[in-house]
Amino acid sequence: MKGEVGFVFGIAGCQLGKNVRGICGGRRLIQGVNVGRVAVRMVDGDGGESEEGEEPRKVVSTVRIPLFGKIMGGEAAVDEGTEEDLMPGVPLRMECGFGFYAHPKKQTGEDAFFIEGCSVGVFDGVTGVQAIVGKVDPRLFPQDLARITADKVRVLGPQSVVKALIEAADEVKTPGASTAVVVGMDDKARVFGIHLGDSGVILVRDGKIAFRTTEQMKSFGAPYQLGSKSPYNVLMGQNIQFKAKENDWIIIASDGLFDNVFDQTIVDVVQAKKQEGAFAVAETLGVMAWENCQDTKIATPYAAAARKAGKSHSGGKLDDVTVVACRVARIPDWTPVSIFSDF
């Protein structure tokens, strides 16, 4: 595939049992965006990691797969259940579909994300930081921040996802900057998190938006961000806290989605695709945002915000697009999985 331009998506499904197996498949679409990959770590029923697989299409345990997939994750915990539960005694977990599309005019993406059980993080590298810290690769800071945060969540648990981000932000030594949003759902279906910048979270419940984060901007086009020379820190972010319910949908994404797709359209996609699963929701939203970002005439949230700020802009905003769509559900025979973007 060297020298070719396109993107690949695949479905990573885990076959649950004594030995967890990851199977990846996909197809190439020539649409002007390069290939990204993720690293997947599957854990067997006894909690131990299996050995790294060598075959890229059918593997046992760790596999690098095309950046569009579906995986089930969550915390193996016991919930007391309620009379309304469809499967009393089976804990609520998150089934997550994910997708990434690189900036149409760049070779690689500057977003990063992780899925660690019932925790998700999305990070958007800031190219403009080069004017402050000098010439740096804007991909590296968000990648390191995502990786360290995920490692800490694995130890601390989803209820401590904010603490994990705080500690990770203090430990990252790579020059650069990134927005950040993290969420984690505990064994009582309580969702905790924090959001700094212009990535964000939407909670869709019963066909309506029940919660949405608010953009944090110093000025138009200048989001709050974490970084080596940033005046902002994690605790300056917007707190995220709510009780999840069965069949809720939690959309965690970079501004590549929210700048190019209106909130109501996101809700409409969830409603139209929810029966097909989390992967279908993430795929549809990701493709829509990526296509809209290249349309110079379509109405978009970014164009509306630009007009409000006294700027002249029409159409979408060229950018990376990262979408993680999570359905809150009771999933029997669940096995925890770790996913980390590695571009």
mmCIF file of C-alpha atoms in Angstrom:
data_model
loop_
_atom_site.group_PDB
_atom_site.id
_atom_site.type_symbol
_atom_site.label_atom_id
_atom_site.label_comp_id
_atom_site.label_asym_id
_atom_site.label_seq_id
_atom_site.Cartn_x
_atom_site.Cartn_y
_atom_site.Cartn_z
ATOM 1 C CA MET A 1 0.000 0.000 0.000
ATOM 2 C CA LYS A 2 3.039 2.255 -0.072
ATOM 3 C CA GLY A 3 2.379 5.367 -2.097
ATOM 4 C CA GLU A 4 -1.371 4.811 -2.187
ATOM 5 C CA VAL A 5 -3.864 7.110 -0.554
ATOM 6 C CA GLY A 6 -6.991 5.846 1.141
ATOM 7 C CA PHE A 7 -8.377 4.659 4.399
ATOM 8 C CA VAL A 8 -9.051 1.229 5.759
ATOM 9 C CA PHE A 9 -11.680 0.215 8.210
ATOM 10 C CA GLY A 10 -12.233 -3.140 9.811
ATOM 11 C CA ILE A 11 -14.250 -4.804 12.495
ATOM 12 C CA ALA A 12 -12.394 -6.157 15.487
ATOM 13 C CA GLY A 13 -14.615 -8.646 17.236
ATOM 14 C CA CYS A 14 -13.711 -10.747 20.242
ATOM 15 C CA GLN A 15 -14.804 -14.362 20.383
ATOM 16 C CA LEU A 16 -15.569 -14.778 24.053
ATOM 17 C CA GLY A 17 -14.482 -17.917 25.839
ATOM 18 C CA LYS A 18 -11.501 -19.393 27.646
ATOM 19 C CA ASN A 19 -9.147 -17.939 25.039
ATOM 20 C CA VAL A 20 -10.065 -14.569 23.602
ATOM 21 C CA ARG A 21 -9.300 -14.186 19.917
ATOM 22 C CA GLY A 22 -9.260 -11.013 17.866
ATOM 23 C CA ILE A 23 -10.260 -11.155 14.214
ATOM 24 C CA CYS A 24 -9.775 -8.203 11.903
ATOM 25 C CA GLY A 25 -11.028 -7.658 8.382
ATOM 26 C CA GLY A 26 -11.555 -4.658 6.183
ATOM 27 C CA ARG A 27 -11.698 -3.120 2.726
ATOM 28 C CA ARG A 28 -9.828 -0.238 1.114
ATOM 29 C CA LEU A 29 -11.633 2.880 0.025
ATOM 30 C CA ILE A 30 -9.790 5.481 -2.022
ATOM 31 C CA GLN A 31 -10.996 8.694 -0.445
ATOM 32 C CA GLY A 32 -7.916 10.766 0.232
ATOM 33 C CA VAL A 33 -6.940 9.911 3.785
ATOM 34 C CA ASN A 34 -4.061 7.775 4.937
ATOM 35 C CA VAL A 35 -4.176 4.647 7.029
ATOM 36 C CA GLY A 36 -3.990 4.796 10.818
ATOM 37 C CA ARG A 37 -3.656 1.853 13.185
ATOM 38 C CA VAL A 38 -4.450 0.929 16.744
ATOM 39 C CA ALA A 39 -3.003 -1.531 19.197
ATOM 40 C CA VAL A 40 -5.473 -3.906 20.812
ATOM 41 C CA ARG A 41 -4.784 -5.823 24.021
ATOM 42 C CA MET A 42 -7.284 -8.526 24.856
ATOM 43 C CA VAL A 43 -7.354 -10.115 28.296
ATOM 44 C CA ASP A 44 -8.455 -13.696 28.891
ATOM 45 C CA GLY A 45 -11.049 -14.752 31.423
ATOM 46 C CA ASP A 46 -8.401 -15.252 34.113
ATOM 47 C CA GLY A 47 -7.174 -11.680 33.746
ATOM 48 C CA GLY A 48 -3.871 -12.540 32.048
ATOM 49 C CA GLU A 49 -2.608 -11.117 28.779
ATOM 50 C CA SER A 50 -2.101 -13.560 25.951
ATOM 51 C CA GLU A 51 0.964 -13.550 23.756
ATOM 52 C CA GLU A 52 1.384 -11.169 20.833
ATOM 53 C CA GLY A 53 0.070 -12.519 17.543
ATOM 54 C CA GLU A 54 2.084 -12.398 14.358
ATOM 55 C CA GLU A 55 -0.644 -12.736 11.749
ATOM 56 C CA PRO A 56 -2.143 -9.272 11.035
ATOM 57 C CA ARG A 57 -5.528 -10.566 9.887
ATOM 58 C CA LYS A 58 -6.252 -13.310 12.390
ATOM 59 C CA VAL A 59 -4.482 -13.202 15.703
ATOM 60 C CA VAL A 60 -4.490 -14.196 19.313
ATOM 61 C CA SER A 61 -4.290 -11.195 21.688
ATOM 62 C CA THR A 62 -2.397 -8.087 20.612
ATOM 63 C CA VAL A 63 -2.971 -6.993 17.023
ATOM 64 C CA ARG A 64 -2.512 -3.822 15.035
ATOM 65 C CA ILE A 65 -5.692 -3.285 13.072
ATOM 66 C CA PRO A 66 -7.051 -0.645 10.676
ATOM 67 C CA LEU A 67 -8.462 2.333 12.505
ATOM 68 C CA PHE A 68 -12.152 1.602 12.241
ATOM 69 C CA GLY A 69 -13.600 -1.081 14.395
ATOM 70 C CA LYS A 70 -15.908 -2.445 16.985
ATOM 71 C CA ILE A 71 -15.000 -3.844 20.351
ATOM 72 C CA MET A 72 -16.738 -4.599 23.613
ATOM 73 C CA GLY A 73 -15.289 -3.266 26.834
ATOM 74 C CA GLY A 74 -16.158 -2.581 30.424
ATOM 75 C CA GLU A 75 -15.409 -3.359 34.028
ATOM 76 C CA ALA A 76 -16.158 -6.868 35.297
ATOM 77 C CA ALA A 77 -18.305 -5.812 38.211
ATOM 78 C CA VAL A 78 -21.516 -6.780 39.976
ATOM 79 C CA ASP A 79 -24.567 -4.533 39.811
ATOM 80 C CA GLU A 80 -27.563 -5.033 42.063
ATOM 81 C CA GLY A 81 -30.013 -4.530 39.200
ATOM 82 C CA THR A 82 -33.507 -3.030 39.238
ATOM 83 C CA GLU A 83 -37.000 -4.164 38.377
ATOM 84 C CA GLU A 84 -36.614 -2.496 34.976
ATOM 85 C CA ASP A 85 -33.501 -4.423 34.022
ATOM 86 C CA LEU A 86 -33.830 -6.607 30.957
ATOM 87 C CA MET A 87 -31.179 -8.949 32.378
ATOM 88 C CA PRO A 88 -31.112 -8.562 36.181
ATOM 89 C CA GLY A 89 -27.725 -9.366 37.688
ATOM 90 C CA VAL A 90 -25.804 -8.628 34.491
ATOM 91 C CA PRO A 91 -23.865 -5.367 35.006
ATOM 92 C CA LEU A 92 -24.101 -2.392 32.687
ATOM 93 C CA ARG A 93 -21.063 -2.040 30.449
ATOM 94 C CA MET A 94 -20.103 -0.073 27.367
ATOM 95 C CA GLU A 95 -20.078 -1.523 23.861
ATOM 96 C CA CYS A 96 -17.904 0.851 21.853
ATOM 97 C CA GLY A 97 -17.462 1.429 18.149
ATOM 98 C CA PHE A 98 -14.610 3.662 17.063
ATOM 99 C CA GLY A 99 -13.374 5.422 13.943
ATOM 100 C CA PHE A 100 -10.556 7.717 12.884
ATOM 101 C CA TYR A 101 -10.068 9.754 9.713
ATOM 102 C CA ALA A 102 -6.937 11.812 9.145
ATOM 103 C CA HIS A 103 -6.988 15.407 7.917
ATOM 104 C CA PRO A 104 -7.586 15.165 4.141
ATOM 105 C CA LYS A 105 -4.485 17.225 3.349
ATOM 106 C CA LYS A 106 -2.066 15.653 5.839
ATOM 107 C CA GLN A 107 -0.174 12.379 5.791
ATOM 108 C CA THR A 108 -1.077 11.380 9.340
ATOM 109 C CA GLY A 109 -3.571 12.309 12.019
ATOM 110 C CA GLU A 110 -2.912 14.388 15.126
ATOM 111 C CA ASP A 111 -5.721 12.897 17.218
ATOM 112 C CA ALA A 112 -5.229 10.056 19.695
ATOM 113 C CA PHE A 113 -7.673 7.949 21.680
ATOM 114 C CA PHE A 114 -7.960 4.976 23.994
ATOM 115 C CA ILE A 115 -10.641 2.560 25.125
ATOM 116 C CA GLU A 116 -9.750 0.896 28.415
ATOM 117 C CA GLY A 117 -12.603 -1.237 29.683
ATOM 118 C CA CYS A 118 -15.423 1.177 30.476
ATOM 119 C CA SER A 119 -13.187 4.233 30.044
ATOM 120 C CA VAL A 120 -12.599 6.317 26.925
ATOM 121 C CA GLY A 121 -10.280 9.210 26.159
ATOM 122 C CA VAL A 122 -9.957 11.403 23.061
ATOM 123 C CA PHE A 123 -7.059 13.833 22.568
ATOM 124 C CA ASP A 124 -6.542 16.369 19.768
ATOM 125 C CA GLY A 125 -3.013 17.596 19.103
ATOM 126 C CA VAL A 126 -2.620 21.340 18.574
ATOM 127 C CA THR A 127 -0.554 22.270 15.516
ATOM 128 C CA GLY A 128 -0.373 25.939 16.519
ATOM 129 C CA VAL A 129 1.773 25.072 19.536
ATOM 130 C CA GLN A 130 4.793 25.141 17.214
ATOM 131 C CA ALA A 131 4.720 28.928 17.410
ATOM 132 C CA ILE A 132 5.375 28.628 21.157
ATOM 133 C CA VAL A 133 7.593 25.585 21.659
ATOM 134 C CA GLY A 134 9.273 25.440 18.251
ATOM 135 C CA LYS A 135 9.100 22.797 15.562
ATOM 136 C CA VAL A 136 7.614 19.627 17.040
ATOM 137 C CA ASP A 137 5.568 16.716 15.768
ATOM 138 C CA PRO A 138 2.047 17.601 17.013
ATOM 139 C CA ARG A 139 1.083 13.903 17.042
ATOM 140 C CA LEU A 140 3.469 12.920 19.812
ATOM 141 C CA PHE A 141 2.065 14.833 22.788
ATOM 142 C CA PRO A 142 -1.529 13.551 22.440
ATOM 143 C CA GLN A 143 -0.243 10.030 21.796
ATOM 144 C CA ASP A 144 1.856 10.059 24.965
ATOM 145 C CA LEU A 145 -0.948 11.638 26.979
ATOM 146 C CA ALA A 146 -3.437 9.010 25.774
ATOM 147 C CA ARG A 147 -1.060 6.115 26.416
ATOM 148 C CA ILE A 148 -0.088 7.174 29.939
ATOM 149 C CA THR A 149 -3.686 7.977 30.880
ATOM 150 C CA ALA A 150 -4.864 4.566 29.644
ATOM 151 C CA ASP A 151 -2.103 2.810 31.588
ATOM 152 C CA LYS A 152 -3.155 4.578 34.775
ATOM 153 C CA VAL A 153 -6.862 3.887 34.241
ATOM 154 C CA ARG A 154 -6.021 0.195 33.903
ATOM 155 C CA VAL A 155 -4.620 0.316 37.450
ATOM 156 C CA LEU A 156 -6.880 2.893 39.115
ATOM 157 C CA GLY A 157 -10.202 1.899 37.544
ATOM 158 C CA PRO A 158 -12.772 3.868 35.520
ATOM 159 C CA GLN A 159 -14.028 5.815 38.536
ATOM 160 C CA SER A 160 -10.575 7.448 38.734
ATOM 161 C CA VAL A 161 -10.271 8.478 35.098
ATOM 162 C CA VAL A 162 -9.875 12.163 36.034
ATOM 163 C CA LYS A 163 -7.080 11.362 38.488
ATOM 164 C CA ALA A 164 -5.440 9.289 35.771
ATOM 165 C CA LEU A 165 -5.482 12.250 33.368
ATOM 166 C CA ILE A 166 -4.132 14.636 36.012
ATOM 167 C CA GLU A 167 -1.205 12.331 36.765
ATOM 168 C CA ALA A 168 -0.569 11.645 33.078
ATOM 169 C CA ALA A 169 -0.514 15.354 32.227
ATOM 170 C CA ASP A 170 2.122 15.876 34.932
ATOM 171 C CA GLU A 171 4.250 13.017 33.623
ATOM 172 C CA VAL A 172 4.263 13.744 29.889
ATOM 173 C CA LYS A 173 7.596 15.306 28.957
ATOM 174 C CA THR A 174 7.035 15.481 25.209
ATOM 175 C CA PRO A 175 6.806 19.067 23.911
ATOM 176 C CA GLY A 176 3.458 19.915 22.409
ATOM 177 C CA ALA A 177 -0.165 20.471 23.370
ATOM 178 C CA SER A 178 -3.527 18.741 23.189
ATOM 179 C CA THR A 179 -7.154 19.106 24.115
ATOM 180 C CA ALA A 180 -8.509 16.251 26.219
ATOM 181 C CA VAL A 181 -11.740 14.540 27.167
ATOM 182 C CA VAL A 182 -11.978 11.404 29.317
ATOM 183 C CA VAL A 183 -14.948 9.469 30.691
ATOM 184 C CA GLY A 184 -15.235 6.334 32.802
ATOM 185 C CA MET A 185 -18.242 4.299 33.954
ATOM 186 C CA ASP A 186 -18.031 2.458 37.274
ATOM 187 C CA ASP A 187 -19.790 -0.703 38.441
ATOM 188 C CA LYS A 188 -22.868 1.283 39.480
ATOM 189 C CA ALA A 189 -23.205 2.872 36.019
ATOM 190 C CA ARG A 190 -21.990 6.224 37.331
ATOM 191 C CA VAL A 191 -20.093 8.146 34.667
ATOM 192 C CA PHE A 192 -17.209 10.395 35.660
ATOM 193 C CA GLY A 193 -14.964 12.495 33.486
ATOM 194 C CA ILE A 194 -13.549 15.854 32.530
ATOM 195 C CA HIS A 195 -13.282 17.855 29.335
ATOM 196 C CA LEU A 196 -10.763 20.553 28.412
ATOM 197 C CA GLY A 197 -10.914 22.282 25.032
ATOM 198 C CA ASP A 198 -13.133 21.611 22.033
ATOM 199 C CA SER A 199 -13.389 17.840 21.888
ATOM 200 C CA GLY A 200 -16.459 16.678 23.760
ATOM 201 C CA VAL A 201 -19.182 14.312 24.907
ATOM 202 C CA ILE A 202 -22.853 13.957 24.013
ATOM 203 C CA LEU A 203 -25.218 11.698 25.945
ATOM 204 C CA VAL A 204 -28.200 10.571 23.865
ATOM 205 C CA ARG A 205 -31.082 9.157 25.888
ATOM 206 C CA ASP A 206 -34.479 8.235 24.451
ATOM 207 C CA GLY A 207 -33.744 10.102 21.245
ATOM 208 C CA LYS A 208 -32.764 13.359 22.939
ATOM 209 C CA ILE A 209 -29.585 15.016 24.197
ATOM 210 C CA ALA A 210 -29.519 14.502 27.961
ATOM 211 C CA PHE A 211 -26.023 15.940 28.476
ATOM 212 C CA ARG A 212 -23.471 17.784 26.381
ATOM 213 C CA THR A 213 -20.099 19.295 27.161
ATOM 214 C CA THR A 214 -19.445 22.939 26.298
ATOM 215 C CA GLU A 215 -16.491 24.121 24.228
ATOM 216 C CA GLN A 216 -13.810 25.892 26.231
ATOM 217 C CA MET A 217 -12.151 28.492 24.044
ATOM 218 C CA LYS A 218 -9.755 31.335 24.780
ATOM 219 C CA SER A 219 -10.918 32.829 21.492
ATOM 220 C CA PHE A 220 -12.309 31.542 18.213
ATOM 221 C CA GLY A 221 -10.047 28.727 17.023
ATOM 222 C CA ALA A 222 -8.006 28.727 20.250
ATOM 223 C CA PRO A 223 -9.242 25.966 22.593
ATOM 224 C CA TYR A 224 -8.041 25.368 26.128
ATOM 225 C CA GLN A 225 -5.282 22.773 26.003
ATOM 226 C CA LEU A 226 -2.829 20.796 28.074
ATOM 227 C CA GLY A 227 0.846 21.133 27.248
ATOM 228 C CA SER A 228 4.377 21.917 28.286
ATOM 229 C CA LYS A 229 3.856 25.685 28.105
ATOM 230 C CA SER A 230 0.092 25.876 28.457
ATOM 231 C CA PRO A 231 -1.467 28.077 31.181
ATOM 232 C CA TYR A 232 -4.296 25.534 31.549
ATOM 233 C CA ASN A 233 -4.512 22.383 33.636
ATOM 234 C CA VAL A 234 -6.907 19.450 33.905
ATOM 235 C CA LEU A 235 -8.868 20.874 36.833
ATOM 236 C CA MET A 236 -9.776 23.926 34.749
ATOM 237 C CA GLY A 237 -11.847 21.631 32.563
ATOM 238 C CA GLN A 238 -15.582 20.977 32.623
ATOM 239 C CA ASN A 239 -16.654 18.271 35.043
ATOM 240 C CA ILE A 240 -18.604 15.325 33.620
ATOM 241 C CA GLN A 241 -20.836 13.338 35.953
ATOM 242 C CA PHE A 242 -24.125 11.530 35.376
ATOM 243 C CA LYS A 243 -25.818 8.193 36.003
ATOM 244 C CA ALA A 244 -26.010 6.084 32.857
ATOM 245 C CA LYS A 245 -29.064 4.034 31.973
ATOM 246 C CA GLU A 246 -29.484 0.978 29.811
ATOM 247 C CA ASN A 247 -29.623 1.866 26.099
ATOM 248 C CA ASP A 248 -27.972 5.255 26.619
ATOM 249 C CA TRP A 249 -25.537 6.283 23.893
ATOM 250 C CA ILE A 250 -22.376 8.185 24.825
ATOM 251 C CA ILE A 251 -20.550 9.853 21.927
ATOM 252 C CA ILE A 252 -16.962 10.929 22.690
ATOM 253 C CA ALA A 253 -15.234 12.713 19.822
ATOM 254 C CA SER A 254 -12.723 15.301 18.695
ATOM 255 C CA ASP A 255 -13.838 18.637 17.259
ATOM 256 C CA GLY A 256 -13.570 17.095 13.804
ATOM 257 C CA LEU A 257 -17.037 15.678 14.481
ATOM 258 C CA PHE A 258 -18.605 18.563 16.385
ATOM 259 C CA ASP A 259 -17.342 21.252 13.968
ATOM 260 C CA ASN A 260 -18.776 19.440 10.969
ATOM 261 C CA VAL A 261 -21.970 17.736 12.156
ATOM 262 C CA PHE A 262 -24.806 19.433 14.023
ATOM 263 C CA ASP A 263 -25.909 17.985 17.361
ATOM 264 C CA GLN A 264 -29.377 17.073 16.129
ATOM 265 C CA THR A 265 -27.860 15.209 13.197
ATOM 266 C CA ILE A 266 -25.727 13.217 15.645
ATOM 267 C CA VAL A 267 -28.896 12.269 17.516
ATOM 268 C CA ASP A 268 -30.615 11.349 14.252
ATOM 269 C CA VAL A 269 -27.714 9.065 13.293
ATOM 270 C CA VAL A 270 -27.813 7.338 16.672
ATOM 271 C CA GLN A 271 -31.531 6.732 16.285
ATOM 272 C CA ALA A 272 -31.184 5.486 12.715
ATOM 273 C CA LYS A 273 -28.189 3.200 13.292
ATOM 274 C CA LYS A 274 -28.508 2.025 16.902
ATOM 275 C CA GLN A 275 -30.044 -1.309 15.935
ATOM 276 C CA GLU A 276 -26.939 -2.031 13.838
ATOM 277 C CA GLY A 277 -24.656 -1.450 16.813
ATOM 278 C CA ALA A 278 -21.915 0.864 18.012
ATOM 279 C CA PHE A 279 -19.672 0.296 15.009
ATOM 280 C CA ALA A 280 -22.408 1.420 12.599
ATOM 281 C CA VAL A 281 -23.017 4.584 14.630
ATOM 282 C CA ALA A 282 -19.307 5.465 14.778
ATOM 283 C CA GLU A 283 -18.777 4.673 11.102
ATOM 284 C CA THR A 284 -21.736 6.751 9.945
ATOM 285 C CA LEU A 285 -20.771 9.752 12.065
ATOM 286 C CA GLY A 286 -17.109 9.526 11.093
ATOM 287 C CA VAL A 287 -17.790 9.308 7.366
ATOM 288 C CA MET A 288 -20.315 12.139 7.551
ATOM 289 C CA ALA A 289 -17.929 14.458 9.412
ATOM 290 C CA TRP A 290 -15.014 13.620 7.118
ATOM 291 C CA GLU A 291 -17.070 14.311 3.998
ATOM 292 C CA ASN A 292 -18.591 17.499 5.440
ATOM 293 C CA CYS A 293 -15.179 18.872 6.395
ATOM 294 C CA GLN A 294 -14.272 18.991 2.698
ATOM 295 C CA ASP A 295 -17.544 20.534 1.522
ATOM 296 C CA THR A 296 -17.114 24.285 1.023
ATOM 297 C CA LYS A 297 -20.831 25.034 0.808
ATOM 298 C CA ILE A 298 -22.560 22.832 3.383
ATOM 299 C CA ALA A 299 -23.952 24.398 6.563
ATOM 300 C CA THR A 300 -21.841 23.369 9.564
ATOM 301 C CA PRO A 301 -21.492 24.270 13.253
ATOM 302 C CA TYR A 302 -18.012 25.636 12.511
ATOM 303 C CA ALA A 303 -19.298 28.026 9.847
ATOM 304 C CA ALA A 304 -22.029 29.214 12.207
ATOM 305 C CA ALA A 305 -19.485 29.798 14.988
ATOM 306 C CA ALA A 306 -17.213 31.662 12.581
ATOM 307 C CA ARG A 307 -19.999 34.048 11.598
ATOM 308 C CA LYS A 308 -20.820 34.630 15.257
ATOM 309 C CA ALA A 309 -17.155 35.512 15.855
ATOM 310 C CA GLY A 310 -17.172 37.946 12.941
ATOM 311 C CA LYS A 311 -15.156 35.653 10.683
ATOM 312 C CA SER A 312 -15.827 34.806 7.062
ATOM 313 C CA HIS A 313 -16.099 31.062 6.505
ATOM 314 C CA SER A 314 -18.385 28.741 4.604
ATOM 315 C CA GLY A 315 -18.625 24.967 4.609
ATOM 316 C CA GLY A 316 -16.831 22.520 6.843
ATOM 317 C CA LYS A 317 -13.531 22.672 8.701
ATOM 318 C CA LEU A 318 -10.695 20.470 7.453
ATOM 319 C CA ASP A 319 -9.524 18.372 10.374
ATOM 320 C CA ASP A 320 -8.910 14.911 11.784
ATOM 321 C CA VAL A 321 -12.068 13.122 12.874
ATOM 322 C CA THR A 322 -12.108 10.737 15.840
ATOM 323 C CA VAL A 323 -15.393 9.226 17.031
ATOM 324 C CA VAL A 324 -16.021 6.700 19.802
ATOM 325 C CA ALA A 325 -19.681 5.677 20.059
ATOM 326 C CA CYS A 326 -20.633 3.737 23.199
ATOM 327 C CA ARG A 327 -23.890 1.923 23.887
ATOM 328 C CA VAL A 328 -24.655 1.282 27.551
ATOM 329 C CA ALA A 329 -25.942 -2.275 27.753
ATOM 330 C CA ARG A 330 -25.976 -5.496 29.751
ATOM 331 C CA ILE A 331 -23.536 -7.781 27.958
ATOM 332 C CA PRO A 332 -23.253 -11.386 29.205
ATOM 333 C CA ASP A 333 -19.873 -13.147 29.002
ATOM 334 C CA TRP A 334 -18.051 -9.851 28.684
ATOM 335 C CA THR A 335 -14.244 -9.691 28.445
ATOM 336 C CA PRO A 336 -12.259 -6.445 29.029
ATOM 337 C CA VAL A 337 -10.271 -5.025 26.135
ATOM 338 C CA SER A 338 -7.704 -2.228 25.806
ATOM 339 C CA ILE A 339 -7.377 -0.176 22.624
ATOM 340 C CA PHE A 340 -4.808 2.541 22.044
ATOM 341 C CA SER A 341 -4.361 4.530 18.843
ATOM 342 C CA ASP A 342 -0.861 4.288 17.405
ATOM 343 C CA PHE A 343 -0.507 6.374 14.282
#
